[in-house]
């Protein structure tokens, strides 16, 4: 990819597609949507409204951090609190695909509402090549793929989708991010799925269960950072495991630590995390999250496993 050619070409394409109209950017803070937001900002300036949907499934402090990073670039981010709507849509759902579909439906109806309110007719989003390949291939329902699977967003939700980086894979997205002047906290950010911590809570997704995996994620990200994995996170299983507290039997949650090395997320293998670091994460998780009684490290490569658990 030729960066010098790619950036102006994409800026011009967004300008041409949106014209004098208005667009909304769906910013999550990940490198994909951050790149799209800056490209669209360069193309449209004040014609772009940047929205961050707080779905209650983000990592610790994420909405505030994203707003601060973009604030420093002179791009204003509006945070829309839709936590209650997402948790209501997910209540009682345990099947992974049902959860993904409920997330997608809620995501687009919240966005559809915001787009209507703002008078925008376009939604700019950071779909990348791997998302399209996996959804078309039937691996899973990515929340951000609509047209590729035959859903018309204009008919269903009232806007057209603009996807400026849909032909790129992650390493190229990172190069574009750097060239656009995004800080290292964004360009080197680990991938984080659109449906957020929902992808890491097996079984029902409730605020309480998300809080457990969020707390474990803080510990895993902190302790594993020095090994610079492609992606590392915590997962909450749907089963419980027996433990001991004050000489008594205690039934508690099970957390899995997943850390993988990969180039483009299409294949992956477990990070050879040193034993001491694994032990430290395990100790910290059971100590700091007392409802957890067990921690395990996941070894399976992709394939046959996927990186995320749902
Ligand atoms: P899997 O689990 O399929 O994940 O091996 C491959 C990469 O994609 C991320 N991922 C997602 N990203 N929406 C996204 O934007 C999703 O629904 C989604 N599911 C998985 C995952 O974190 C990994 O980097």
Short mmCIF file of N, CA, C and O in Angstrom, two decimals, residues 6 10 16 45 48 52 61 67 73 79 84 90 106 113 135 150 168 230 260 275 286:
data_model
loop_
_atom_site.label_atom_id
_atom_site.label_comp_id
_atom_site.label_asym_id
_atom_site.label_seq_id
_atom_site.Cartn_x
_atom_site.Cartn_y
_atom_site.Cartn_z
N UNK A 6 -2.75 6.62 -0.73
CA UNK A 6 -3.95 6.09 -0.08
C UNK A 6 -4.74 7.19 0.67
O UNK A 6 -5.95 7.31 0.50
N UNK A 10 -8.53 8.39 -0.23
CA UNK A 10 -9.67 8.08 0.65
C UNK A 10 -10.39 9.35 1.10
O UNK A 10 -11.62 9.39 1.19
N UNK A 16 -16.46 12.92 -1.87
CA UNK A 16 -17.33 12.71 -3.03
C UNK A 16 -18.63 11.98 -2.63
O UNK A 16 -19.72 12.36 -3.04
N UNK A 45 -14.58 17.95 7.80
CA UNK A 45 -14.49 18.98 8.85
C UNK A 45 -15.77 19.03 9.68
O UNK A 45 -16.21 18.01 10.20
N UNK A 48 -18.78 16.55 9.85
CA UNK A 48 -18.69 15.24 10.51
C UNK A 48 -19.02 15.37 12.00
O UNK A 48 -18.50 16.24 12.68
N UNK A 52 -19.39 8.42 20.15
CA UNK A 52 -18.90 7.22 20.84
C UNK A 52 -20.10 6.65 21.60
O UNK A 52 -20.64 7.31 22.48
N UNK A 61 -12.54 2.92 31.97
CA UNK A 61 -12.14 4.30 31.62
C UNK A 61 -12.09 4.60 30.13
O UNK A 61 -11.64 5.69 29.74
N UNK A 67 -12.27 10.22 24.37
CA UNK A 67 -12.61 11.63 24.21
C UNK A 67 -11.37 12.51 24.38
O UNK A 67 -11.16 13.46 23.65
N UNK A 73 -6.53 16.12 19.34
CA UNK A 73 -6.39 16.30 17.89
C UNK A 73 -7.36 17.36 17.37
O UNK A 73 -7.48 17.59 16.17
N UNK A 79 -20.26 11.52 23.67
CA UNK A 79 -20.51 10.19 24.25
C UNK A 79 -22.01 10.01 24.46
O UNK A 79 -22.66 10.82 25.10
N UNK A 84 -28.17 1.07 29.22
CA UNK A 84 -29.40 0.39 29.61
C UNK A 84 -30.01 -0.34 28.42
O UNK A 84 -30.51 -1.47 28.56
N UNK A 90 -29.63 -7.63 25.70
CA UNK A 90 -28.84 -8.84 25.93
C UNK A 90 -29.42 -9.72 27.05
O UNK A 90 -29.02 -10.89 27.18
N UNK A 106 -29.08 -3.45 18.32
CA UNK A 106 -29.11 -2.31 19.25
C UNK A 106 -28.14 -1.22 18.78
O UNK A 106 -28.47 -0.04 18.77
N UNK A 113 -30.81 6.44 15.38
CA UNK A 113 -31.44 7.55 16.10
C UNK A 113 -30.53 8.78 16.10
O UNK A 113 -30.96 9.90 15.85
N UNK A 135 -17.18 -12.76 8.18
CA UNK A 135 -18.65 -12.77 8.19
C UNK A 135 -19.19 -13.48 6.96
O UNK A 135 -20.09 -14.30 7.05
N UNK A 150 -26.26 -8.76 2.85
CA UNK A 150 -27.57 -8.57 2.26
C UNK A 150 -28.57 -7.77 3.09
O UNK A 150 -29.76 -7.82 2.84
N UNK A 168 -8.32 -2.94 3.73
CA UNK A 168 -7.04 -3.06 4.47
C UNK A 168 -7.08 -4.14 5.54
O UNK A 168 -8.11 -4.41 6.14
N UNK A 230 0.03 -9.58 20.52
CA UNK A 230 -0.89 -9.05 19.50
C UNK A 230 -2.20 -8.67 20.18
O UNK A 230 -2.78 -7.62 19.92
N UNK A 260 -2.54 -13.90 22.53
CA UNK A 260 -2.14 -14.53 21.27
C UNK A 260 -1.18 -13.65 20.46
O UNK A 260 -1.16 -12.43 20.60
N UNK A 275 6.15 -18.07 33.09
CA UNK A 275 5.41 -18.64 34.23
C UNK A 275 5.15 -17.62 35.33
O UNK A 275 4.04 -17.52 35.85
N UNK A 286 -7.58 -13.59 41.62
CA UNK A 286 -8.38 -14.17 42.72
C UNK A 286 -8.39 -13.27 43.96
O UNK A 286 -9.36 -13.25 44.72
#
